mmCIF file of N, CA and C in Angstrom:
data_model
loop_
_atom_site.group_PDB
_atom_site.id
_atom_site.type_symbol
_atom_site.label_atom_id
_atom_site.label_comp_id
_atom_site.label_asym_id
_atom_site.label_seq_id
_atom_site.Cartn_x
_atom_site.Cartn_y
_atom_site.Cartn_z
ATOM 1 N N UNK M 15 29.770 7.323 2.425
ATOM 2 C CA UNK M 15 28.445 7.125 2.971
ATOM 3 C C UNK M 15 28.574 7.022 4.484
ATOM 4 N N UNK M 16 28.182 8.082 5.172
ATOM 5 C CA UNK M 16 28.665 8.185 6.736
ATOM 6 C C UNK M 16 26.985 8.611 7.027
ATOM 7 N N UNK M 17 26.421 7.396 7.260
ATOM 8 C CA UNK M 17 25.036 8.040 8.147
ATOM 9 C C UNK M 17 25.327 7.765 9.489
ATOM 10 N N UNK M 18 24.286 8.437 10.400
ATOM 11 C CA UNK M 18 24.501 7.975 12.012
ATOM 12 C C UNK M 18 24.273 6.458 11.971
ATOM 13 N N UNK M 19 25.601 6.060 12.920
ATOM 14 C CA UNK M 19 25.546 4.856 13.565
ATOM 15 C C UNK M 19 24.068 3.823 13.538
ATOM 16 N N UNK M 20 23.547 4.454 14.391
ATOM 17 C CA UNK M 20 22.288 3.842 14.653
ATOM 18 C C UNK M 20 21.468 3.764 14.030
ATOM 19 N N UNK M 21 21.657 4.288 12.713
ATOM 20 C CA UNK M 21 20.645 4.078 11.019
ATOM 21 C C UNK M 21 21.198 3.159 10.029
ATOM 22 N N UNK M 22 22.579 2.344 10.517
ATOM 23 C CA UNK M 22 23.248 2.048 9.100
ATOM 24 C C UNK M 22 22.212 1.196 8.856
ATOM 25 N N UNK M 23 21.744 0.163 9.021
ATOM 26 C CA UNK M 23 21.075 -0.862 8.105
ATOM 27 C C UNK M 23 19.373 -0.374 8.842
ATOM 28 N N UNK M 24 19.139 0.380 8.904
ATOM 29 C CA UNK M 24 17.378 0.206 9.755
ATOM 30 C C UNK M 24 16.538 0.257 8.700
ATOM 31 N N UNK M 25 16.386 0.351 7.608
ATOM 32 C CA UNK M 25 16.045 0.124 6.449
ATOM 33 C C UNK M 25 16.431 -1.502 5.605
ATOM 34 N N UNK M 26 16.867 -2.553 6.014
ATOM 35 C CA UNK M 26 17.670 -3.472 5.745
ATOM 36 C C UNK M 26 19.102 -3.634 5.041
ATOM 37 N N UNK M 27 19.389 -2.195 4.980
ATOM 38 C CA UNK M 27 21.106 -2.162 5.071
ATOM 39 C C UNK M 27 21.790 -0.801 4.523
ATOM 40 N N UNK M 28 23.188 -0.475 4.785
ATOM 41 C CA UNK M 28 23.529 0.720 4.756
ATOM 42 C C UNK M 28 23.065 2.009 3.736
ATOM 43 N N UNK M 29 23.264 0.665 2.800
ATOM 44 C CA UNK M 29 22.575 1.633 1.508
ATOM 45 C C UNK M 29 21.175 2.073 0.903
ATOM 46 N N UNK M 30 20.280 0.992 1.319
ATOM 47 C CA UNK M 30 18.835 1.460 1.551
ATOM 48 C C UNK M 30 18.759 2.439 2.445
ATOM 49 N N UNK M 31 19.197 2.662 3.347
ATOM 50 C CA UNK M 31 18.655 3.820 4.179
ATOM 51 C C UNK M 31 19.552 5.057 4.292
ATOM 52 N N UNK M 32 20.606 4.677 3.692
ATOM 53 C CA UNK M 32 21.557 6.143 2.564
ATOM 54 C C UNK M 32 20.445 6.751 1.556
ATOM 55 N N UNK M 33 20.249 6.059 0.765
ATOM 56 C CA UNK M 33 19.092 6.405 -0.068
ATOM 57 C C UNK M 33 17.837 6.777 0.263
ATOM 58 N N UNK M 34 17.257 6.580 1.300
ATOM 59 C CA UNK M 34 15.906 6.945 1.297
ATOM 60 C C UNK M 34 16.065 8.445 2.390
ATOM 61 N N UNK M 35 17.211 8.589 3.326
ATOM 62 C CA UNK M 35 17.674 9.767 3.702
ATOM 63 C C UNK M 35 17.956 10.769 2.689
ATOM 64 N N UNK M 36 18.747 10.363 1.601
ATOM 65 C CA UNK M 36 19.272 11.480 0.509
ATOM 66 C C UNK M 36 17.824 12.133 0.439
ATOM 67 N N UNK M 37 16.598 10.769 -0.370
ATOM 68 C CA UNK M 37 15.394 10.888 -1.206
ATOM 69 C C UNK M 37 14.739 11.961 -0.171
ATOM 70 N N UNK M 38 14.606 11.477 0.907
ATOM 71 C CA UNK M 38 14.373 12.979 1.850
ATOM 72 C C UNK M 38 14.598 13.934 1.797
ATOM 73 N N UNK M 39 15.728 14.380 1.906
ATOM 74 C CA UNK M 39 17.024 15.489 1.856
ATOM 75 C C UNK M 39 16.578 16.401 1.181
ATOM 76 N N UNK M 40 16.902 15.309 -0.321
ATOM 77 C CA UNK M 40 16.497 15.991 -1.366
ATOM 78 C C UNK M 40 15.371 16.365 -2.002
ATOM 79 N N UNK M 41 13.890 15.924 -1.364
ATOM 80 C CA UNK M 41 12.862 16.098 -1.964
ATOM 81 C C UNK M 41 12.502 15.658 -2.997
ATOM 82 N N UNK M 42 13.451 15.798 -4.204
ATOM 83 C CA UNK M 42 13.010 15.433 -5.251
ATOM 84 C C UNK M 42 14.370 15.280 -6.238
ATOM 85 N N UNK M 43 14.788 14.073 -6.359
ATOM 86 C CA UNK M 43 15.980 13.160 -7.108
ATOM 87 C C UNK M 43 15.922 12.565 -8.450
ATOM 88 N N UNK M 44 17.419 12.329 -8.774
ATOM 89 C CA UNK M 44 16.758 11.092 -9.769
ATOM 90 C C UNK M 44 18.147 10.383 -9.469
ATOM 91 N N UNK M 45 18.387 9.221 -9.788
ATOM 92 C CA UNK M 45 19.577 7.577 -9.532
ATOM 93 C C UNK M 45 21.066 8.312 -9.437
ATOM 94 N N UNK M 46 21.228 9.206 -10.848
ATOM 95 C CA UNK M 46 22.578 9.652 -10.619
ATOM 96 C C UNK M 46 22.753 10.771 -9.881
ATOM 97 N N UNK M 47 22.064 11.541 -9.446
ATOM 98 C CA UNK M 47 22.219 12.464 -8.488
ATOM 99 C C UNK M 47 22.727 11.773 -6.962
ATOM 100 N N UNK M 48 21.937 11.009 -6.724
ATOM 101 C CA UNK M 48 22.527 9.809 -5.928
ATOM 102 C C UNK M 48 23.292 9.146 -6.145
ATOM 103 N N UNK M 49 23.996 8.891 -7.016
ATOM 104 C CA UNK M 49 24.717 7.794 -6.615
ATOM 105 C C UNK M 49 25.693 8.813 -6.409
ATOM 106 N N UNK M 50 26.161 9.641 -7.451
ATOM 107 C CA UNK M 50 26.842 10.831 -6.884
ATOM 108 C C UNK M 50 27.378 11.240 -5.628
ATOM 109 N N UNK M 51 25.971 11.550 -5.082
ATOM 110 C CA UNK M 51 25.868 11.950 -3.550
ATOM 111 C C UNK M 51 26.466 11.071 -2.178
ATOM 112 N N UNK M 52 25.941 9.791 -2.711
ATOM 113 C CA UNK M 52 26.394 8.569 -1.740
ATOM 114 C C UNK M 52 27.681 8.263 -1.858
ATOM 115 N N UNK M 53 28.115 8.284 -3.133
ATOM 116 C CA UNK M 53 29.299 7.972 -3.674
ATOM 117 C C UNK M 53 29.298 6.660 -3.478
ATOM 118 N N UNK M 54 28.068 5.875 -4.632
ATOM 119 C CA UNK M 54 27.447 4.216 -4.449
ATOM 120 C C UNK M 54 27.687 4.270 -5.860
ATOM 121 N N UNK M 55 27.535 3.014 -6.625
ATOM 122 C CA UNK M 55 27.522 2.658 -8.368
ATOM 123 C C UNK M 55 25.960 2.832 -8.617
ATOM 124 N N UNK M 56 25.748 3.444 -9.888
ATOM 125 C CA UNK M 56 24.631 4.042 -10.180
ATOM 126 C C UNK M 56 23.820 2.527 -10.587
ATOM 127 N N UNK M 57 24.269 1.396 -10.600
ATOM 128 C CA UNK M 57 23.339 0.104 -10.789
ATOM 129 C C UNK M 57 23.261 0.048 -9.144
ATOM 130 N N UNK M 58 23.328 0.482 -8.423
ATOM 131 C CA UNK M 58 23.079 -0.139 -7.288
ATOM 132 C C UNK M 58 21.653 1.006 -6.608
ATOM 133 N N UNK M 59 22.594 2.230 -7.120
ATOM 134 C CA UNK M 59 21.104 3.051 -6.296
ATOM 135 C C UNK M 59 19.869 2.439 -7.664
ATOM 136 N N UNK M 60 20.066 2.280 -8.846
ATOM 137 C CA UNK M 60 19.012 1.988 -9.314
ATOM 138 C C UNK M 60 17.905 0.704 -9.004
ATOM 139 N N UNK M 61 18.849 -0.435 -8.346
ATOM 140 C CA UNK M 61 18.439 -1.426 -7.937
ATOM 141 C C UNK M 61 17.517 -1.033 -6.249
ATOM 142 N N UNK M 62 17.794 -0.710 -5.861
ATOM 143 C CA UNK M 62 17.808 -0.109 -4.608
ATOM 144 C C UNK M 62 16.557 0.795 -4.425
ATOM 145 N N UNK M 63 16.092 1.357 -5.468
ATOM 146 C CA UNK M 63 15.141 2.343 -6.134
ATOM 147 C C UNK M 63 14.329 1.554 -6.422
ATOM 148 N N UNK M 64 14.413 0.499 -7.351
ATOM 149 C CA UNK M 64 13.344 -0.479 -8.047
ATOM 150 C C UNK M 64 12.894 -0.938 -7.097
ATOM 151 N N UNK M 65 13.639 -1.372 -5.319
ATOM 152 C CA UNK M 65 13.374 -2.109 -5.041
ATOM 153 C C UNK M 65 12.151 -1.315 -4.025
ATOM 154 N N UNK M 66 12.108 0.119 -3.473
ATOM 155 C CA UNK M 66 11.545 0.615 -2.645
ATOM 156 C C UNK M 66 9.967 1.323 -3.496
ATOM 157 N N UNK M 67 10.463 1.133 -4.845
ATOM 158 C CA UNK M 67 8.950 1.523 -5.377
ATOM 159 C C UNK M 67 7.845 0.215 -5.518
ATOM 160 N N UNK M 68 9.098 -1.141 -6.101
ATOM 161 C CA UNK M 68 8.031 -2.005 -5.687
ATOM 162 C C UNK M 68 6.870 -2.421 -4.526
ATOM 163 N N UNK M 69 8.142 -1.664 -3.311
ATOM 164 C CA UNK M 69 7.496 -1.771 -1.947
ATOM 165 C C UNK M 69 6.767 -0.521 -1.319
ATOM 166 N N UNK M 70 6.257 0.309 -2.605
ATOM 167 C CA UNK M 70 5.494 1.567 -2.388
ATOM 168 C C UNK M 70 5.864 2.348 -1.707
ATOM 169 N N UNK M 71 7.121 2.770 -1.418
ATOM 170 C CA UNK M 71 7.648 3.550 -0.189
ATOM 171 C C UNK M 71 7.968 4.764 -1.008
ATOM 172 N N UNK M 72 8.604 4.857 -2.187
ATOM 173 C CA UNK M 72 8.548 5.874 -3.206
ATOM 174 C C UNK M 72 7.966 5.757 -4.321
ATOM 175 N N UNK M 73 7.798 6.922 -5.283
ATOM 176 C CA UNK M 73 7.102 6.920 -6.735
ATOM 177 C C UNK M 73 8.397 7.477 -7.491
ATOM 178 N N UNK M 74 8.467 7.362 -8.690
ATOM 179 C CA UNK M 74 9.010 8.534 -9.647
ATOM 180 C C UNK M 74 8.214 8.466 -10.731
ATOM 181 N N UNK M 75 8.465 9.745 -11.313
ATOM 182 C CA UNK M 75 8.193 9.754 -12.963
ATOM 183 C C UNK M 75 9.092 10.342 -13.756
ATOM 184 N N UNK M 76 8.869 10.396 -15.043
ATOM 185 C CA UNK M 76 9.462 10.820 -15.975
ATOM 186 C C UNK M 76 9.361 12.206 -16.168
ATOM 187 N N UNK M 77 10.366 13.097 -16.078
ATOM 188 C CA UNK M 77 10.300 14.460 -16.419
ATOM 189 C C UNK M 77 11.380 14.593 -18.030
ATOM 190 N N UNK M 78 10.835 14.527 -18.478
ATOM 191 C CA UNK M 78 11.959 14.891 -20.080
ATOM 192 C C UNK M 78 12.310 12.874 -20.259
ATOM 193 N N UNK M 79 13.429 13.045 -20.550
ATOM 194 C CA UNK M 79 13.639 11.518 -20.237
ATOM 195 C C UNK M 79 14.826 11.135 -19.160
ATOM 196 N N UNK M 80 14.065 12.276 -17.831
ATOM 197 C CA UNK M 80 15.042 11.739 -16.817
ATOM 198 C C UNK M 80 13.741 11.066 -15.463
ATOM 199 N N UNK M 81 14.127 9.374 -14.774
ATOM 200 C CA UNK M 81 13.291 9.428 -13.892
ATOM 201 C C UNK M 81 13.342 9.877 -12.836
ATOM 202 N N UNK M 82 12.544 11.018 -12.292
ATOM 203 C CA UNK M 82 12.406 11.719 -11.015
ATOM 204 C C UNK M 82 11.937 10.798 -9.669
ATOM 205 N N UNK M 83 12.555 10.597 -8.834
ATOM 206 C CA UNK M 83 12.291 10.093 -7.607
ATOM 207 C C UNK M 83 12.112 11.097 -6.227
ATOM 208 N N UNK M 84 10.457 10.696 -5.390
ATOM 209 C CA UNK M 84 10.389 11.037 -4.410
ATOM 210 C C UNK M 84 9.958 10.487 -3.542
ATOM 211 N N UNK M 85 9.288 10.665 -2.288
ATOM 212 C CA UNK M 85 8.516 9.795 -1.323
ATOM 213 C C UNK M 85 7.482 10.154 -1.860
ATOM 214 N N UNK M 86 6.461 8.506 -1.127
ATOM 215 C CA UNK M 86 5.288 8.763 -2.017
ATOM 216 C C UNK M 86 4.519 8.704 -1.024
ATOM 217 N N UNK M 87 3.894 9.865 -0.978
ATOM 218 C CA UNK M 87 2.820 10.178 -0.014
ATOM 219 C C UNK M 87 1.492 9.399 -0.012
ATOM 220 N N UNK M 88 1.215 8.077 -0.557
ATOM 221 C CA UNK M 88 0.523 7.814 -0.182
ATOM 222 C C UNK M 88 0.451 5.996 0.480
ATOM 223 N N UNK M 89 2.363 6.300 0.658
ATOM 224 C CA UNK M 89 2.724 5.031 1.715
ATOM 225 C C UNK M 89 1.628 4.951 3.097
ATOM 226 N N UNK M 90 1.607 3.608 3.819
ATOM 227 C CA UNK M 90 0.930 3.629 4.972
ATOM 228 C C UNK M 90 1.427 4.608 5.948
ATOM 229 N N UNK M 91 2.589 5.036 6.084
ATOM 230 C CA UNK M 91 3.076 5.799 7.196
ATOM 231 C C UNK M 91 3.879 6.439 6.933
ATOM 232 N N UNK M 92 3.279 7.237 5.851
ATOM 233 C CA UNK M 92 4.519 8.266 5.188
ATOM 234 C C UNK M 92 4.573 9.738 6.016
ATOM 235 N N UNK M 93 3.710 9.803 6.996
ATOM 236 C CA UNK M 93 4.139 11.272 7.403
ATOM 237 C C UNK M 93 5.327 10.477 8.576
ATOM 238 N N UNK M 94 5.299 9.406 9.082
ATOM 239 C CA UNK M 94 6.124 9.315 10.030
ATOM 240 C C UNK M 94 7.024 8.679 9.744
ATOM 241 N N UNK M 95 7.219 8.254 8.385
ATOM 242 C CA UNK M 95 8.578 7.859 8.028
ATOM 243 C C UNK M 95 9.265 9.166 7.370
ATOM 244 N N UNK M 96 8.575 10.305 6.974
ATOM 245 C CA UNK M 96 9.372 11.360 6.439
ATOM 246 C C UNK M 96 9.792 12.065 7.950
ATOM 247 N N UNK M 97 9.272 11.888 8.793
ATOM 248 C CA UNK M 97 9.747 12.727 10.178
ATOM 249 C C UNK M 97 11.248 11.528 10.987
ATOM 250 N N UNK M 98 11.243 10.509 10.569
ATOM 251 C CA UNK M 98 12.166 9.628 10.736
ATOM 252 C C UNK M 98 12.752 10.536 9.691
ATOM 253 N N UNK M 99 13.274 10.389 8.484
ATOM 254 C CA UNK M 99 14.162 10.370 7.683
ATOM 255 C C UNK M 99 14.902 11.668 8.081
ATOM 256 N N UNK M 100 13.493 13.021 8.114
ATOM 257 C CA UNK M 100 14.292 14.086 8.077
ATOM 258 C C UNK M 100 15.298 14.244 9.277
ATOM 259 N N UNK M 101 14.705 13.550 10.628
ATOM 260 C CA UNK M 101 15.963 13.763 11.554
ATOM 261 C C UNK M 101 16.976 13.078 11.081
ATOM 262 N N UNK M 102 17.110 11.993 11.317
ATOM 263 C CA UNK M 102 18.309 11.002 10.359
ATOM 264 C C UNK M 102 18.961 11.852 9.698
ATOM 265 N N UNK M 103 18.384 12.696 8.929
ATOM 266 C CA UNK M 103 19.059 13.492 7.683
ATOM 267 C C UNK M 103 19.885 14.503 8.312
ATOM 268 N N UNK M 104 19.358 15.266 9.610
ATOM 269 C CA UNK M 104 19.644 16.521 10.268
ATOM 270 C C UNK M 104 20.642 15.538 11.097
ATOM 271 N N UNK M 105 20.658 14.264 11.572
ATOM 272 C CA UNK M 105 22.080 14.171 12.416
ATOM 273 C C UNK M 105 22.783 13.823 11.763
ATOM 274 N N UNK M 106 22.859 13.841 10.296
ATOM 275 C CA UNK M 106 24.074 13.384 9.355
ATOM 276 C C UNK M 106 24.773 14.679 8.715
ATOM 277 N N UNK M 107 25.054 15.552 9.490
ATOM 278 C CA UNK M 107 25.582 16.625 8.721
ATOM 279 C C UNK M 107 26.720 16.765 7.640
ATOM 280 N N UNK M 108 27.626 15.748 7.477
ATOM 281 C CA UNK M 108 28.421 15.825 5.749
ATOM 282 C C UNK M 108 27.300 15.469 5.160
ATOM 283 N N UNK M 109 26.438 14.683 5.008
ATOM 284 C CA UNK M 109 25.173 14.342 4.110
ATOM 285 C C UNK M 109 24.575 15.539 3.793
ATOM 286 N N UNK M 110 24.055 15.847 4.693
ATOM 287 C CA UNK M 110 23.194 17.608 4.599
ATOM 288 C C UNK M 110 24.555 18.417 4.359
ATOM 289 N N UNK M 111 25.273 18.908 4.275
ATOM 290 C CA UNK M 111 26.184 19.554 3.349
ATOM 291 C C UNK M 111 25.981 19.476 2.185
ATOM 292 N N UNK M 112 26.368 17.995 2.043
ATOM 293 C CA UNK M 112 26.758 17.463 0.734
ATOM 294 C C UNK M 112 25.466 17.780 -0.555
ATOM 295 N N UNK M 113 24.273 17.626 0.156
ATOM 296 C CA UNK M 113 23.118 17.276 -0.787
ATOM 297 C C UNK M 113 22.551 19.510 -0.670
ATOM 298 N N UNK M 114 23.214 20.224 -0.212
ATOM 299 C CA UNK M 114 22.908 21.064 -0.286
ATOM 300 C C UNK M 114 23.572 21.543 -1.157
ATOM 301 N N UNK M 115 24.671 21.269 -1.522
ATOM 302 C CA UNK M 115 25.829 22.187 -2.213
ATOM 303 C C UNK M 115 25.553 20.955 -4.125
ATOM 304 N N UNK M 116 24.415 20.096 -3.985
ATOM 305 C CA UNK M 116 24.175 19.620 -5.138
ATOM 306 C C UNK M 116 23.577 20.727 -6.202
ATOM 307 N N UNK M 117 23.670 20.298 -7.651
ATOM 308 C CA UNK M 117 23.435 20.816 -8.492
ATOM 309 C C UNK M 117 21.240 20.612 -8.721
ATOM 310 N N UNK M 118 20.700 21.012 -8.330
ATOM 311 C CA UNK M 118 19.463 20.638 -8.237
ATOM 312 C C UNK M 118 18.426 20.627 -9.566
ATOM 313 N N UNK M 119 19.228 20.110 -10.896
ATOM 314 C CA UNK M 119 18.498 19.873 -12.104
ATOM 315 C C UNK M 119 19.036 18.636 -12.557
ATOM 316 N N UNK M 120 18.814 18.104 -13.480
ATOM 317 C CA UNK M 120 19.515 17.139 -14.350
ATOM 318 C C UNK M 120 20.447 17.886 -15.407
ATOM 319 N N UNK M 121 21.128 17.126 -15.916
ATOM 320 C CA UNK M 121 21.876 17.883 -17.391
ATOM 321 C C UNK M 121 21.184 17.095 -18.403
#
């Protein structure tokens, strides 16, 4: 998990804002694709997840019986937290590698 310096905790810590960069990245996720990606324990991105939908910052749903996670556009300041993330995302280039060369379905 190598984000820029100046993002590790700006979200309240490394891994919240690992995650909500990926959730960017990727558009459209679900826990183990992430944890994968981060190379974090899949109870942690799930915790981590629970904790940003409670706080309306993302939604998911159920597609088959996998839960899909994205930003949820109808946060208070979701166009300018997705314009935060996506740079974040663009100065983390092993991240943007990494989440490009992902498998982009569930199994």
């Amino acid at each position: 998990m190598a984000l820029v310096d100046a993002a590790n905790a700006l979200f309240g810590s490394e891994t919240r804002s690992a995650v909500l960069v990926a959730i960017r990245l990727l558009e459209e996720t679900w826990a183990s694709e992430l944890a994968a990606l981060l190379d974090l324990r899949l109870y942690s991105v799930q915790r981590t997840i629970a904790a940003f939908e409670r706080e309306g910052v993302i939604v998911t749903r159920l597609q088959g019986s996998t839960r899909v996670i994205t930003l949820s556009p109808r946060y208070v300041a979701a166009k300018e937290l997705d314009a935060l993330l996506w740079k974040l995302g663009q100065a983390d280039t092993a991240l943007k590698k990494r989440s490009a060369a992902r498998r982009r379905r569930p199994r």
